XYZ file of C-alpha atoms in Angstrom:
757
model
C -9.283 12.194 0.939
C -7.966 8.509 0.304
C -4.454 6.864 -1.098
C -2.887 5.536 -4.715
C -0.367 6.380 -6.732
C 1.291 6.312 -9.657
C 4.657 4.714 -11.462
C 6.872 5.175 -13.972
C 10.255 2.674 -14.816
C 13.389 2.807 -16.478
C 13.459 -0.584 -18.082
C 16.114 -1.842 -20.012
C 17.643 2.122 -19.990
C 13.483 3.074 -21.308
C 11.639 5.707 -19.226
C 8.188 5.216 -18.452
C 5.868 7.507 -16.931
C 2.245 5.273 -15.053
C -0.244 6.681 -13.840
C -2.136 3.821 -11.669
C -5.967 3.428 -10.692
C -8.073 1.172 -8.073
C -11.618 -0.041 -8.878
C -14.849 1.472 -6.738
C -15.005 0.800 -3.390
C -16.486 -2.232 -1.886
C -18.862 -0.060 0.458
C -20.481 2.340 -0.321
C -21.277 0.430 -3.951
C -20.138 2.431 -6.391
C -21.656 5.861 -8.312
C -25.495 5.159 -10.129
C -25.631 6.277 -13.376
C -27.454 9.529 -14.012
C -31.203 9.951 -13.389
C -31.209 6.159 -12.487
C -32.027 5.404 -8.134
C -30.599 1.927 -8.999
C -26.703 1.540 -7.729
C -24.244 0.457 -9.944
C -22.945 -2.419 -7.754
C -25.103 -4.517 -4.815
C -22.939 -6.950 -2.596
C -25.212 -9.666 -3.009
C -23.502 -11.682 0.249
C -26.801 -12.402 2.416
C -30.090 -14.089 1.511
C -28.165 -17.329 0.289
C -29.238 -20.846 0.683
C -25.509 -23.590 0.899
C -25.696 -27.553 1.317
C -22.371 -29.754 1.296
C -21.961 -32.747 -1.327
C -25.869 -32.538 -2.452
C -27.880 -30.296 -5.107
C -30.900 -31.407 -2.990
C -31.561 -27.732 -1.593
C -34.338 -29.197 1.388
C -30.962 -29.649 3.200
C -30.062 -26.299 2.668
C -28.813 -23.475 5.289
C -28.556 -20.181 5.199
C -25.475 -18.701 5.381
C -23.473 -15.143 4.016
C -21.002 -14.819 2.004
C -17.622 -14.616 1.985
C -18.137 -18.350 2.964
C -16.215 -21.323 3.260
C -17.098 -24.329 4.088
C -13.360 -26.398 4.872
C -12.798 -24.225 7.805
C -16.550 -25.201 9.235
C -15.344 -28.270 9.672
C -13.698 -30.768 11.831
C -9.913 -31.322 11.337
C -9.623 -35.525 9.718
C -6.544 -36.919 9.425
C -7.804 -39.205 6.749
C -8.828 -36.407 4.410
C -7.939 -36.051 1.002
C -6.609 -33.312 1.095
C -4.203 -33.994 3.753
C -0.636 -31.953 4.572
C -1.735 -29.746 2.358
C -4.590 -28.553 2.749
C -4.684 -28.434 6.495
C -6.529 -31.402 6.680
C -10.101 -29.947 6.757
C -12.559 -31.790 4.648
C -13.555 -30.432 0.665
C -16.024 -32.591 -1.694
C -19.162 -30.523 -3.855
C -20.875 -27.369 -2.750
C -24.661 -26.089 -3.798
C -25.882 -22.593 -3.649
C -28.738 -20.559 -4.043
C -29.660 -17.206 -3.788
C -33.598 -15.586 -4.761
C -32.350 -12.115 -6.985
C -35.585 -9.668 -7.179
C -36.049 -7.283 -9.544
C -38.303 -4.904 -10.279
C -39.761 -2.896 -13.384
C -36.899 -0.639 -12.552
C -34.779 -3.363 -14.106
C -36.122 -3.859 -17.317
C -33.921 -2.783 -20.301
C -30.865 -2.048 -18.557
C -27.661 -4.870 -18.636
C -26.761 -6.650 -15.033
C -24.281 -8.306 -14.867
C -23.277 -10.622 -11.839
C -19.276 -9.914 -11.158
C -17.703 -12.241 -8.822
C -14.788 -12.210 -7.167
C -13.288 -16.223 -6.430
C -14.706 -19.052 -6.329
C -13.289 -21.687 -5.687
C -13.301 -24.245 -7.457
C -14.641 -25.274 -10.954
C -17.654 -23.189 -10.772
C -21.056 -23.712 -12.678
C -23.475 -20.395 -12.414
C -27.152 -20.988 -13.436
C -29.192 -18.612 -13.816
C -33.317 -19.206 -13.717
C -31.961 -22.841 -14.896
C -29.258 -21.156 -18.127
C -25.538 -21.977 -18.194
C -24.631 -18.953 -17.676
C -20.811 -18.388 -17.128
C -18.484 -19.623 -14.174
C -15.167 -20.500 -14.659
C -12.338 -23.613 -12.828
C -9.086 -22.070 -11.283
C -10.185 -20.765 -8.275
C -8.199 -17.698 -7.305
C -9.854 -16.071 -10.408
C -12.129 -13.122 -10.227
C -15.176 -13.397 -13.265
C -18.161 -11.332 -14.957
C -21.719 -13.383 -15.431
C -23.859 -11.724 -18.199
C -27.378 -12.492 -17.010
C -29.118 -10.178 -18.524
C -30.911 -12.056 -21.230
C -32.347 -15.078 -18.617
C -32.878 -12.542 -15.737
C -37.172 -11.092 -15.542
C -38.811 -9.473 -13.311
C -39.949 -10.237 -10.350
C -38.157 -13.291 -9.127
C -34.949 -14.730 -10.563
C -33.224 -18.186 -9.000
C -28.920 -18.121 -8.887
C -27.486 -21.141 -8.550
C -23.997 -21.444 -8.065
C -22.436 -24.917 -8.240
C -18.426 -25.748 -6.118
C -16.427 -28.451 -7.216
C -13.112 -29.027 -4.698
C -13.477 -32.275 -4.948
C -10.744 -33.842 -6.827
C -7.616 -33.135 -4.272
C -4.863 -32.534 -4.293
C -5.279 -29.339 -6.479
C -3.377 -26.965 -4.422
C 0.261 -27.213 -1.804
C -1.932 -25.318 0.745
C -5.278 -24.893 2.169
C -7.607 -22.974 -0.857
C -11.003 -23.198 0.815
C -13.901 -24.570 -0.325
C -16.826 -22.245 -1.843
C -17.929 -19.015 -2.570
C -14.893 -17.809 0.315
C -15.496 -14.281 -1.894
C -17.414 -11.246 -2.925
C -20.615 -11.507 -5.406
C -21.746 -8.406 -6.579
C -25.230 -7.310 -8.591
C -24.052 -4.697 -10.999
C -26.321 -3.289 -13.008
C -25.728 -0.526 -15.831
C -27.265 0.660 -18.341
C -27.421 -0.929 -21.630
C -24.261 1.387 -22.582
C -21.722 1.116 -20.187
C -18.191 1.236 -19.033
C -16.372 -1.903 -19.299
C -15.286 -1.929 -15.984
C -11.320 -3.764 -15.643
C -10.819 -1.152 -19.361
C -9.763 1.759 -17.246
C -6.629 2.676 -17.636
C -5.383 5.818 -16.355
C -1.578 7.098 -16.986
C 0.325 10.898 -16.707
C 2.560 11.798 -19.671
C 3.896 14.596 -16.962
C 3.394 14.234 -13.591
C 1.186 17.160 -13.776
C -1.073 16.193 -15.877
C -3.859 12.859 -15.279
C -5.207 10.592 -18.520
C -8.233 8.513 -17.942
C -9.134 5.507 -20.381
C -12.156 3.400 -20.793
C -13.935 1.678 -23.396
C -17.877 1.621 -23.416
C -19.954 -0.622 -24.738
C -22.556 0.226 -26.488
C -25.239 -1.633 -26.389
C -25.639 -3.316 -30.211
C -22.238 -4.538 -29.170
C -19.499 -2.875 -30.877
C -16.907 -0.329 -28.545
C -15.917 3.885 -28.444
C -12.853 4.960 -26.352
C -13.729 7.624 -23.657
C -11.216 9.471 -22.143
C -10.790 12.221 -19.701
C -7.650 15.044 -18.370
C -7.286 16.808 -15.445
C -4.760 19.098 -14.342
C -3.125 17.956 -11.309
C -0.767 21.188 -10.524
C 1.137 19.731 -6.762
C 0.730 16.091 -7.145
C 0.768 14.062 -3.296
C 3.550 11.202 -4.539
C 2.348 7.773 -3.030
C 5.331 5.401 -1.546
C 4.642 2.842 1.999
C 5.570 6.109 3.639
C 2.299 8.029 2.121
C 0.302 6.566 0.229
C -2.158 9.115 -0.685
C -5.008 8.141 -3.359
C -7.021 10.492 -5.514
C -10.795 9.974 -7.041
C -11.948 10.798 -9.897
C -15.514 10.045 -12.240
C -15.976 9.048 -15.486
C -18.945 8.915 -17.037
C -20.097 7.670 -20.335
C -22.960 8.848 -22.576
C -26.260 7.501 -21.676
C -25.339 8.055 -17.907
C -23.007 5.310 -16.553
C -20.910 7.127 -14.351
C -18.230 4.940 -12.635
C -15.324 5.912 -10.017
C -12.068 5.753 -10.396
C -8.892 5.688 -6.919
C -5.274 6.332 -8.332
C -2.471 7.802 -7.371
C 0.647 8.916 -9.009
C 4.076 7.461 -8.545
C 7.387 6.722 -10.182
C 9.213 3.821 -10.372
C 13.151 2.436 -11.630
C 15.317 0.557 -11.032
C 17.981 -1.037 -13.101
C 21.177 -3.699 -12.389
C 23.240 -0.210 -11.132
C 21.025 2.310 -8.894
C 18.249 -0.686 -8.348
C 15.172 0.211 -6.960
C 14.061 4.097 -7.116
C 10.352 4.975 -6.078
C 9.512 9.054 -6.758
C 13.292 9.348 -7.239
C 15.332 7.742 -4.092
C 16.311 5.070 -3.544
C 14.183 2.045 -1.902
C 15.382 -1.933 -1.218
C 12.135 -3.480 0.150
C 11.361 -6.202 3.098
C 9.008 -8.351 1.788
C 7.490 -11.185 3.126
C 5.265 -13.880 1.498
C 1.493 -14.295 2.643
C -0.640 -17.775 0.971
C -4.344 -16.306 1.144
C -6.176 -17.723 4.426
C -6.861 -15.510 6.834
C -5.913 -17.780 10.477
C -8.450 -19.324 12.241
C -10.912 -17.944 9.691
C -9.367 -20.159 6.307
C -9.980 -18.264 3.198
C -12.974 -16.564 3.146
C -11.971 -13.088 2.690
C -13.901 -10.798 4.801
C -12.844 -7.364 3.810
C -11.888 -6.738 7.389
C -10.058 -9.476 7.802
C -7.715 -8.907 4.469
C -7.210 -4.861 6.011
C -6.259 -6.812 9.238
C -3.547 -8.508 7.829
C -2.166 -7.192 5.194
C -1.982 -4.398 8.665
C 0.088 -6.840 10.337
C 2.596 -7.231 8.093
C 3.335 -3.175 8.057
C 3.227 -2.282 11.870
C 5.998 -5.418 11.827
C 7.695 -2.700 9.451
C 7.609 -4.665 5.454
C 6.972 -2.491 3.458
C 5.743 -4.870 -0.014
C 5.030 -8.512 0.373
C 4.756 -11.335 -2.536
C 0.674 -13.676 -3.347
C 2.440 -16.366 -2.879
C 1.070 -18.279 -5.000
C -2.436 -16.869 -6.658
C -3.849 -13.407 -7.742
C -5.508 -11.954 -4.669
C -8.393 -10.603 -2.945
C -9.272 -6.884 -3.804
C -9.699 -5.668 -0.570
C -6.178 -7.164 0.499
C -4.849 -5.523 -2.463
C -7.216 -1.948 -1.591
C -5.377 -2.708 2.154
C -2.155 -2.307 0.183
C -2.981 0.299 -1.292
C -4.227 2.614 1.859
C -1.509 1.742 3.348
C 1.263 1.835 1.430
C 2.442 -2.241 0.299
C 4.150 -2.569 -2.523
C 2.747 -5.970 -3.917
C 4.489 -9.408 -6.726
C 0.908 -9.954 -7.513
C 1.214 -13.422 -8.340
C -0.990 -15.716 -11.302
C -0.224 -19.462 -11.391
C 2.332 -21.881 -8.738
C 2.828 -23.833 -11.328
C 2.842 -24.775 -14.574
C 2.194 -27.553 -17.351
C 3.998 -30.365 -15.055
C 2.210 -31.044 -11.254
C 2.873 -30.941 -8.375
C -0.164 -33.135 -7.162
C -2.647 -34.333 -9.982
C -5.479 -31.983 -9.828
C -3.607 -28.806 -9.831
C -3.159 -25.752 -12.477
C -0.592 -28.250 -14.960
C -5.001 -29.935 -15.730
C -6.398 -25.997 -16.917
C -2.944 -24.467 -17.693
C -3.545 -24.553 -22.190
C -6.895 -23.502 -22.034
C -6.547 -21.490 -19.845
C -3.301 -19.554 -19.128
C -4.325 -16.612 -21.059
C -7.692 -15.870 -19.754
C -6.558 -16.369 -16.378
C -3.263 -13.680 -16.780
C -5.659 -11.431 -17.875
C -8.053 -11.891 -15.249
C -4.824 -10.715 -13.048
C -3.774 -7.947 -15.155
C -7.520 -6.376 -16.057
C -8.192 -6.185 -12.451
C -5.163 -5.511 -11.001
C -3.116 -2.684 -13.185
C -5.005 -0.368 -11.538
C -3.529 -0.859 -8.021
C -0.939 1.289 -6.899
C 0.440 -0.831 -4.572
C 1.277 -3.284 -7.085
C 4.586 -2.946 -9.067
C 5.655 -5.987 -10.422
C 3.603 -9.578 -11.996
C 4.590 -13.560 -11.107
C 3.463 -15.738 -12.984
C 5.194 -18.389 -11.234
C 6.656 -20.108 -8.933
C 9.428 -22.830 -9.375
C 8.240 -24.704 -12.010
C 8.772 -28.167 -11.990
C 9.824 -27.258 -15.810
C 12.201 -25.090 -15.435
C 15.261 -27.792 -17.253
C 13.186 -28.318 -20.211
C 13.249 -25.669 -22.902
C 9.820 -25.554 -23.668
C 9.847 -23.203 -20.147
C 11.375 -20.842 -22.227
C 8.273 -20.048 -24.505
C 5.325 -20.141 -22.012
C 7.545 -17.555 -20.056
C 7.762 -15.485 -22.807
C 3.743 -16.541 -24.158
C 3.179 -14.952 -20.637
C 5.520 -12.492 -20.872
C 3.966 -10.780 -23.603
C 0.756 -10.693 -23.159
C 0.649 -9.340 -19.409
C 3.175 -6.881 -21.101
C 0.925 -5.973 -24.388
C -2.310 -5.690 -22.027
C -1.169 -3.553 -18.627
C 0.743 -0.640 -21.051
C 2.077 0.996 -17.419
C 5.108 -2.303 -18.526
C 5.346 -3.458 -14.764
C 7.731 -5.790 -14.573
C 7.896 -9.394 -14.410
C 8.718 -11.620 -12.519
C 8.721 -15.515 -12.095
C 10.697 -17.445 -9.073
C 13.480 -19.718 -10.047
C 15.331 -22.377 -7.311
C 17.079 -25.325 -7.849
C 17.760 -27.884 -5.644
C 21.154 -30.257 -7.298
C 24.007 -28.239 -8.332
C 22.218 -26.621 -11.791
C 21.282 -23.465 -12.054
C 23.822 -21.467 -14.804
C 21.396 -23.696 -16.832
C 18.465 -21.705 -16.778
C 19.438 -18.621 -17.925
C 17.406 -18.532 -21.064
C 14.618 -18.687 -18.156
C 16.110 -15.343 -16.051
C 16.241 -13.348 -19.410
C 12.786 -14.213 -19.845
C 11.648 -11.801 -16.603
C 12.021 -7.785 -16.227
C 13.350 -9.277 -13.054
C 15.269 -12.523 -11.824
C 13.667 -13.664 -9.062
C 15.054 -16.553 -6.914
C 14.127 -18.791 -4.168
C 16.642 -19.748 -1.077
C 19.946 -18.307 -4.486
C 20.861 -15.132 -3.716
C 23.783 -16.243 -2.488
C 24.436 -16.994 -6.299
C 24.231 -13.094 -6.412
C 27.777 -11.652 -6.556
C 28.730 -15.095 -9.494
C 25.506 -14.672 -11.830
C 26.276 -10.562 -12.157
C 29.581 -11.227 -13.171
C 27.829 -13.613 -15.693
C 24.983 -11.576 -16.199
C 26.394 -7.425 -15.503
C 22.876 -5.877 -16.385
C 20.513 -8.627 -14.698
C 17.962 -7.124 -11.660
C 17.741 -9.509 -9.015
C 15.591 -9.978 -5.743
C 15.007 -13.152 -3.539
C 11.185 -14.297 -3.962
C 11.548 -16.796 -0.907
C 14.101 -16.764 2.084
C 14.215 -18.854 4.966
C 13.136 -17.372 8.702
C 16.770 -17.973 9.678
C 19.325 -16.253 7.365
C 17.155 -13.192 7.870
C 21.001 -10.888 9.109
C 22.428 -12.583 5.867
C 19.834 -11.684 3.280
C 19.975 -8.191 4.390
C 23.441 -7.693 3.869
C 22.938 -9.636 -0.004
C 20.253 -6.704 0.248
C 22.626 -3.549 1.348
C 25.394 -4.414 0.009
C 24.089 -5.149 -3.794
C 22.261 -2.010 -5.666
C 21.461 -5.089 -8.376
C 19.045 -6.796 -6.332
C 16.049 -5.526 -5.124
C 15.356 -6.784 -2.330
C 14.084 -9.914 -0.172
C 10.968 -11.548 1.250
C 11.032 -14.122 3.794
C 8.761 -16.732 4.266
C 6.498 -16.400 5.381
C 4.710 -12.996 6.557
C 1.715 -14.601 8.879
C 1.494 -18.267 9.802
C -1.168 -19.968 7.521
C -3.429 -23.090 6.833
C -1.176 -25.601 5.078
C 1.410 -27.190 4.543
C 1.008 -28.086 8.635
C 4.054 -28.239 10.329
C 6.344 -25.810 7.269
C 9.117 -24.158 10.170
C 7.894 -26.560 12.817
C 10.223 -27.114 15.592
C 9.477 -30.768 17.679
C 11.174 -32.296 20.181
C 13.115 -35.833 20.547
C 10.680 -39.094 20.030
C 8.168 -36.139 18.066
C 6.999 -37.617 14.313
C 10.533 -36.101 12.301
C 11.273 -34.149 9.523
C 9.728 -31.256 6.595
C 6.596 -31.016 5.931
C 6.490 -32.305 2.373
C 8.255 -36.561 3.277
C 5.428 -37.713 5.331
C 2.313 -36.820 7.346
C 2.643 -34.356 10.035
C -1.201 -34.452 11.620
C -2.309 -32.809 14.059
C 0.446 -30.439 13.028
C -2.501 -29.052 10.853
C -1.064 -25.254 9.633
C 2.457 -23.654 8.399
C 4.796 -21.920 11.452
C 7.557 -20.401 9.274
C 5.161 -16.809 9.990
C 7.296 -13.982 11.511
C 3.391 -13.219 12.889
C 1.565 -16.315 13.868
C -1.369 -17.252 13.349
C -3.831 -15.269 15.993
C -1.660 -11.126 14.585
C 0.664 -11.604 17.562
C 4.322 -11.102 16.412
C 6.623 -13.305 16.803
C 11.152 -12.534 18.679
C 12.339 -13.386 14.119
C 9.382 -10.578 13.251
C 10.970 -7.958 16.291
C 14.724 -8.816 14.995
C 14.172 -8.503 11.223
C 11.683 -4.855 11.546
C 15.209 -4.259 13.507
C 17.507 -5.339 9.925
C 15.551 -2.859 8.204
C 13.954 -0.040 10.631
C 15.653 0.373 13.736
C 13.993 0.896 16.351
C 13.959 0.628 20.217
C 15.256 -2.026 22.365
C 13.724 -5.679 22.531
C 14.361 -9.209 23.863
C 13.071 -12.247 24.382
C 14.596 -16.020 25.408
C 15.896 -18.807 23.701
C 13.447 -22.475 25.153
C 15.818 -24.664 27.122
C 17.001 -27.547 25.476
C 15.670 -30.484 27.341
C 12.941 -27.666 29.404
C 9.814 -29.525 27.392
C 12.876 -32.031 25.528
C 15.380 -32.050 23.391
C 14.934 -29.332 20.778
C 14.925 -30.395 16.984
C 14.321 -27.645 13.747
C 14.125 -27.345 10.658
C 14.509 -26.348 7.337
C 11.842 -22.962 7.666
C 11.959 -22.540 11.364
C 13.586 -20.682 14.412
C 15.103 -22.248 17.814
C 11.908 -21.722 19.931
C 12.520 -18.431 20.813
C 10.060 -16.764 23.384
C 9.039 -12.568 24.991
C 9.717 -15.014 29.201
C 10.904 -14.328 32.059
C 8.809 -17.592 33.415
C 10.468 -21.322 33.204
C 9.163 -22.650 36.334
C 11.292 -25.887 36.888
C 14.932 -24.285 36.166
C 16.643 -21.801 38.483
C 19.779 -22.013 38.525
C 20.247 -23.329 35.499
C 21.751 -22.261 32.069
C 19.315 -20.091 30.125
C 19.597 -18.179 26.279
C 19.062 -14.914 27.166
C 18.844 -12.216 22.633
C 18.180 -8.675 23.224
C 18.418 -6.605 19.296
C 19.546 -3.396 19.013
C 21.618 -1.296 17.374
C 24.023 0.028 19.685
C 27.431 -1.640 19.825
C 27.031 -2.857 23.353
C 24.564 -4.328 25.742
C 24.136 -5.171 28.726
C 22.494 -6.781 31.560
C 20.676 -7.231 34.683
C 18.682 -9.705 36.502
C 17.078 -7.819 38.859
C 18.625 -5.580 39.400
C 22.105 -6.759 39.253
C 24.215 -6.595 36.412
C 24.539 -10.207 34.910
C 26.784 -9.384 31.957
C 27.711 -6.777 28.419
C 28.085 -7.922 25.948
C 28.739 -6.946 21.696
C 26.256 -6.971 19.345
C 26.719 -8.781 16.307
C 24.585 -8.737 13.199
C 22.857 -6.457 15.623
C 22.160 -9.046 18.321
C 23.472 -9.498 21.564
C 23.412 -12.787 23.047
C 23.570 -13.989 27.094
C 23.680 -17.208 29.000
C 23.001 -16.645 32.710
C 21.053 -19.017 35.502
C 17.111 -18.672 35.242
C 16.585 -16.671 38.161
C 12.790 -16.173 38.792
C 12.041 -11.809 38.446
C 12.838 -8.829 36.857
C 15.262 -9.502 33.298
C 15.936 -5.477 32.019
C 18.378 -5.161 28.815
C 19.969 -1.145 27.930
C 21.905 0.058 25.302
C 22.553 3.855 23.725
C 20.023 5.175 26.825
C 17.089 3.205 26.499
C 15.577 -0.614 28.190
C 12.980 -2.430 28.256
C 12.514 -5.901 30.750
C 10.352 -9.009 31.442
C 9.159 -10.063 34.503
C 8.753 -13.535 35.500
C 4.353 -14.350 36.051
C 2.787 -14.952 38.561
C -0.365 -17.355 38.904
C -2.932 -16.076 36.607
C -5.863 -13.880 38.411
C -7.897 -12.859 35.356
C -9.051 -12.317 31.407
C -7.959 -9.895 29.078
C -9.286 -8.296 26.575
C -8.029 -6.170 23.810
C -10.443 -5.465 20.913
C -8.837 -3.855 17.130
C -12.324 -2.378 17.000
C -14.961 -1.342 18.942
C -17.935 -0.673 15.982
C -18.508 -2.239 13.741
C -20.796 -1.529 10.518
C -23.545 -2.526 11.076
C -23.865 -4.062 7.594
C -22.657 -7.852 8.291
C -19.647 -7.910 7.542
C -17.721 -5.725 9.520
C -15.104 -8.074 12.078
C -13.143 -7.139 15.600
C -10.664 -9.273 16.184
C -10.303 -9.553 19.582
C -7.142 -10.845 21.752
C -7.874 -12.806 25.441
C -5.023 -12.791 27.077
C -4.429 -14.611 30.759
C -2.573 -12.036 32.923
C -1.610 -12.344 36.927
C -2.255 -9.651 39.654
C 0.120 -7.088 37.918
C -1.128 -7.509 34.286
C 1.251 -9.979 32.581
C 0.383 -12.358 30.712
C 0.911 -15.878 32.186
C 3.070 -16.943 29.142
C 2.135 -21.240 30.720
C -0.945 -20.846 30.786
C -3.310 -23.283 28.924
C -7.207 -22.463 30.244
C -10.538 -23.542 29.224
C -11.958 -21.058 27.457
C -15.877 -20.513 26.680
C -16.895 -17.755 24.413
C -20.173 -16.443 23.587
C -21.242 -13.264 21.780
C -25.314 -11.591 22.448
C -26.693 -8.983 21.111
C -25.798 -7.226 17.763
C -23.135 -9.414 16.335
C -22.436 -12.902 16.462
C -18.915 -15.455 16.870
C -17.523 -15.964 14.165
C -14.223 -18.429 15.580
C -12.556 -18.857 18.453
C -8.802 -20.390 18.425
C -4.850 -19.869 19.751
C -1.368 -20.080 17.833
C -0.968 -23.863 18.518
C -0.907 -25.314 15.081
C -1.317 -28.804 16.914
C -5.075 -27.861 18.721
C -7.522 -30.161 16.561
C -10.281 -28.379 18.032
C -12.359 -26.348 15.568
C -11.929 -22.897 14.667
C -15.873 -22.496 14.822
C -16.196 -24.306 18.269
C -17.470 -21.788 20.994
C -14.391 -22.993 23.920
C -9.960 -23.287 22.857
C -7.647 -23.619 24.696
C -5.205 -20.454 25.622
C -1.246 -21.228 24.357
C 1.070 -19.971 26.050
C -1.538 -17.208 27.425
C -2.878 -15.511 24.289
C -6.227 -16.306 22.459
C -8.370 -14.114 19.385
C -11.795 -14.886 18.975
C -13.490 -12.751 15.922
C -17.125 -10.993 16.042
C -18.996 -10.695 12.585
C -21.434 -8.017 12.362
C -25.554 -9.334 12.438
C -26.126 -6.783 10.720
C -28.029 -4.212 12.715
C -27.826 -2.045 14.877
C -27.093 -1.982 18.555
C -24.733 -3.196 21.309
C -23.105 -6.782 21.775
C -20.833 -8.066 24.415
C -17.898 -10.813 24.000
C -18.141 -11.933 27.487
C -14.769 -15.260 27.608
C -15.090 -17.158 31.321
C -12.382 -19.951 32.438
C -12.305 -22.220 35.348
C -12.169 -20.240 38.341
C -10.813 -16.852 36.786
C -13.724 -14.248 36.946
C -15.365 -14.386 33.307
C -14.560 -11.216 31.149
C -16.879 -8.650 29.396
C -16.730 -6.272 26.268
C -19.421 -4.626 25.195
C -19.516 -3.634 20.974
C -21.641 -1.264 18.785
C -22.622 -1.973 15.618
C -23.298 1.433 13.891
């Protein structure tokens, strides 16, 4: 059985019992109506024609959604999106698809469901403008019934992402999330009306709105009994399923979970009655070398990477995520702050949300909450991030309007937050704004917590962004104060855009932060605990050690002067590697860090004791002359080794899965490693790799974690970086075998076989 969640919250002293539900799973499609052979929900991702910057489809080429046209172009230092947009071109695009309907569709309600189009989309059905949406992160529905006929129908979607800059990070361009054909009887269940409640934890009450052919509505309810409910939590994300059936035969499968959630300043956050501190990560929406395209497998992988890195919560900064990502969080057990906007009425960029807010804020809030209120992972809504007008009294009204709208359409009354910040001494003046939130989000300001608590004792807080380098301080702040629910580091994963944030550089290179000047060829942020290819950095192991415990971990700081004099930036940490391979540094001092919960650590080099150090802040640091060989750390009966690597001898391929689904959507992520004769990764290896795929899967992308590498991710040739690279293959929709081959000069080619079933 699946897994999902339920809740009750204590909000300002009132206990509310909640149950959360989910939309039907993406694939296979949801249940069909009774006696109706047509699936209720069919994926419309294939057979699209696309043309860039022109509406002439004689120049088009075939694409399969999800599709991000920006990632399929070359990095360009002069592109209008600039530093923020990963130096990738944007522009305008047109999509066209033929939709063939047989006579069985006559008399049906037929809708198109777009999970996300970036941005300013318009949808045309047989030449009629049937719908569209300006905000590229909102899902939306199009009623195509009046315009469709039996036989061939033309669906055209125009997308305009030419107005730059419209965001502070990489958005991607195009129909980058799924499109669905939803077919029901004329009397049907409104998909976004479904609610689930548990009045006493043992009775589940499902409700929805039925829309009739004449436009009238009626309620639909179902009550089921759960004798021994299994409560959803990050440790046990258990999900139930129930089918709702409307008069006329429309059926909808609802997944849900049961959990309780309470919070207050005196006792903090309690999940299912147990105290819980949030070890959280902020995440942008892209999938690294795949760009913004929201493939289900990529979205699940992103959630899995965060879970494996030790996080129990994520913040979807600064926009609603894909449905697939929220389903993944439900299933792997990640709590979610679901965020609507980056800014409000005052601009951060010329074409950002300030151009839409007056007409669209309520529609976009509704789109987020009505779509996502059923997910058990979503425990909190965020309405904004570091809004520029925060010193104006009007900001209080805006926050109040948004919070009230959310509470009006979310019967579970999840708390509302937004991320507040101050880059000057003015902080206390935000108290009226903070008071409009159930939980107050602090960006980099949690050092104000103690004085704020004295001034406003009932305020519940969480740090919604923090610097990676402050891991220990933020951990202690959170653990020492019940009114601080958790910390969300910026960020969990490296991401495209905000190019150069989190970087280090060497003396003589262009100095400064990402917002101060263009930093090309940097085209991504390097502040993540996990890099662009999914590899955990040493800071990730340290953070997880603080929050979760675990065995020893050891890494080595790059010696200052080894490649140049190191300069770090605000979101950066010192370049540190899990490597004892530093040729040319023999006899010179080098620093080793060991992360441990034990009181002291011993370090050995080539079997000889190099020293013993006490741990401070769960870290022991050693300085010793570099000498090749084996470095071993020991503490509490545990040990870990790092060995000097030899010369590159082979290529090792490791796939996250070897079986794909033959649906044209399924992905496999293959880690490429340059190894020596003993199977050790060679940290300095930068071999030029040539990657190819044959058979039932095609090569989708190749890349490495060096966010200064200018090779486009669609190029089958790419250098390794620090001995590693990543390839992604995609099912082409046919059953059979596929072989991925990686070749590099001077090394035997490596192959891995995948099956598509």
